[in-house]
Amino acid sequence: MTAMAWRWWLGWAACLTAMAAPAQTLTNNGALSFGAFTAGAGGTITVNSGGARMKTGGVILVNQSGTASAAQFTISGTPSAVFEITLPVDGTVFLNDGGPNTMALNGFTSSPSVTGILGGGGTATISVGATLTVGNQQAPASYSGSFNVTVNYQ
């Protein structure tokens, strides 16, 4: 009877040990940038997770080299661990000009999408894009803001 109880305790201890995982770190290596544009009649600008920029509506893109880019993050943690990415929900992120003018960010996407696997060295790169809604005759200014990206082990 005593030996049976001992085996059960060892199994329980092994289960607790297997559940413990080192902390992850997420480092921002580059900002999401929509580049230079003129509002015109308004529309949207999308920067996908690969960094490509597209527009809809009357927005006029100004083609200045290197102005649009996806956000870049490095995740570090347990080698070969599977992780899940959580991006902002639509309607929760806005850019502003330091005054009353704002523009909404929606449609966040990432690469990898939803889940990923840390490499053998314990790192992976995540790229994040989104869609910016530009109003008709949006006030010209430099707009900025921030958003959260959450990464959890699965």
Coordinates of C-alpha atoms in Angstrom, one line a residue:
M1 CA 0.0 0.0 0.0
T2 CA 2.8 2.4 0.8
A3 CA 4.6 1.8 -2.5
M4 CA 1.4 2.6 -4.4
A5 CA 1.0 5.9 -2.7
W6 CA 4.6 6.8 -3.4
R7 CA 4.2 6.1 -7.1
W8 CA 1.2 8.4 -7.2
W9 CA 3.1 11.2 -5.5
L10 CA 6.0 10.9 -8.0
G11 CA 3.6 11.1 -10.9
W12 CA 2.1 14.2 -9.5
A13 CA 5.5 15.8 -8.9
A14 CA 6.5 15.0 -12.5
C15 CA 3.3 16.7 -13.8
L16 CA 4.0 19.9 -11.9
T17 CA 7.6 20.0 -13.2
A18 CA 6.4 19.5 -16.8
M19 CA 4.0 22.5 -16.5
A20 CA 6.6 25.0 -15.4
A21 CA 8.0 27.0 -18.3
P22 CA 10.6 29.8 -18.5
A23 CA 9.3 33.3 -19.1
Q24 CA 8.9 34.6 -22.6
T25 CA 10.1 38.0 -23.6
L26 CA 8.7 40.1 -26.5
T27 CA 10.9 42.8 -27.9
N28 CA 9.7 45.5 -30.3
N29 CA 12.3 45.9 -33.1
G30 CA 10.4 48.2 -35.4
A31 CA 7.2 50.3 -35.6
L32 CA 4.1 49.9 -37.7
S33 CA 4.3 52.8 -40.2
F34 CA 1.7 53.8 -42.8
G35 CA 4.1 56.2 -44.5
A36 CA 3.3 59.5 -46.0
F37 CA -0.1 60.2 -47.6
T38 CA -2.6 62.9 -48.4
A39 CA -6.1 62.3 -47.0
G40 CA -8.0 63.5 -50.1
A41 CA -11.6 62.2 -49.9
G42 CA -10.6 59.6 -47.3
G43 CA -10.3 55.9 -47.4
T44 CA -8.0 53.3 -45.9
I45 CA -4.3 52.4 -46.0
T46 CA -3.3 48.8 -45.2
V47 CA 0.2 47.7 -44.4
N48 CA 0.2 43.9 -44.3
S49 CA 2.4 41.8 -42.1
G50 CA 4.9 41.6 -45.0
G51 CA 5.2 45.4 -45.1
A52 CA 3.3 46.0 -48.4
R53 CA 1.2 49.1 -48.5
M54 CA -2.2 49.4 -50.3
K55 CA -5.0 51.9 -50.3
T56 CA -8.7 52.2 -50.9
G57 CA -10.8 55.3 -51.6
G58 CA -9.5 58.8 -52.2
V59 CA -6.3 58.6 -50.1
I60 CA -3.2 59.6 -52.1
L61 CA -0.1 57.7 -51.2
V62 CA 3.1 59.6 -51.3
N63 CA 5.9 57.3 -52.5
Q64 CA 8.8 58.1 -50.3
S65 CA 11.3 55.3 -50.0
G66 CA 11.2 53.3 -46.8
T67 CA 8.2 55.0 -45.1
A68 CA 5.8 52.1 -44.8
S69 CA 6.6 49.1 -42.7
A70 CA 5.0 46.3 -40.6
A71 CA 5.8 46.2 -36.9
Q72 CA 8.5 43.8 -36.0
F73 CA 8.9 41.8 -32.7
T74 CA 11.2 39.2 -31.5
I75 CA 9.9 36.6 -29.0
S76 CA 12.4 34.7 -26.9
G77 CA 11.7 31.7 -24.7
T78 CA 11.8 27.9 -24.5
P79 CA 13.2 26.4 -27.7
S80 CA 10.6 24.6 -29.9
A81 CA 7.7 25.9 -27.8
V82 CA 4.3 26.6 -29.4
F83 CA 3.0 30.1 -28.8
E84 CA -0.3 32.0 -29.4
I85 CA -0.5 35.6 -30.6
T86 CA -3.3 37.9 -29.5
L87 CA -3.7 41.1 -31.5
P88 CA -5.9 44.2 -30.7
V89 CA -9.6 44.0 -31.3
D90 CA -11.1 46.3 -33.9
G91 CA -12.3 49.6 -32.5
T92 CA -9.7 49.7 -29.7
V93 CA -6.7 51.4 -31.2
F94 CA -6.5 55.0 -32.5
L95 CA -3.7 57.3 -33.7
N96 CA -3.8 60.9 -32.8
D97 CA -2.0 64.1 -33.6
G98 CA -1.6 65.3 -30.1
G99 CA -4.8 67.2 -30.4
P100 CA -8.4 66.3 -31.2
N101 CA -7.8 64.5 -34.5
T102 CA -7.7 60.7 -34.6
M103 CA -7.6 57.8 -37.0
A104 CA -8.7 54.3 -36.2
L105 CA -6.6 51.2 -36.7
N106 CA -8.4 47.9 -37.4
G107 CA -7.9 44.6 -39.1
F108 CA -4.7 43.7 -37.3
T109 CA -2.8 40.7 -38.9
S110 CA 0.4 38.9 -38.0
S111 CA 2.9 36.5 -39.5
P112 CA 2.9 33.9 -38.2
S113 CA -0.9 34.1 -37.8
V114 CA -2.5 33.1 -34.5
T115 CA 0.2 30.5 -33.5
G116 CA 3.9 30.0 -34.1
I117 CA 6.8 27.9 -32.9
L118 CA 10.0 29.2 -31.3
G119 CA 13.1 28.0 -33.2
G120 CA 15.7 25.7 -31.8
G121 CA 17.5 28.7 -30.3
G122 CA 14.4 29.8 -28.5
T123 CA 13.5 32.8 -30.7
A124 CA 11.0 33.8 -33.4
T125 CA 10.1 36.9 -35.3
I126 CA 6.6 38.3 -35.5
S127 CA 5.5 40.9 -38.0
V128 CA 2.2 42.8 -37.5
G129 CA 0.2 44.9 -40.0
A130 CA -3.1 46.7 -39.8
T131 CA -5.6 49.0 -41.7
L132 CA -5.7 52.7 -41.0
T133 CA -9.0 54.6 -41.6
V134 CA -8.4 58.1 -43.0
G135 CA -11.2 60.6 -42.9
N136 CA -12.3 62.9 -45.7
Q137 CA -10.0 65.9 -45.5
Q138 CA -8.2 64.4 -42.4
A139 CA -6.2 67.1 -40.7
P140 CA -2.5 67.0 -41.9
A141 CA -0.2 66.2 -39.0
S142 CA 2.1 63.5 -37.7
Y143 CA -0.1 60.9 -36.0
S144 CA 1.1 58.3 -33.4
G145 CA -0.2 55.8 -31.0
S146 CA 0.5 52.4 -29.5
F147 CA -1.0 48.9 -29.4
N148 CA -0.5 45.7 -27.4
V149 CA 0.6 42.4 -28.8
T150 CA 0.4 39.4 -26.3
V151 CA 2.2 36.1 -26.8
N152 CA 1.5 33.1 -24.6
Y153 CA 2.7 29.5 -24.5
Q154 CA 0.1 27.0 -25.6

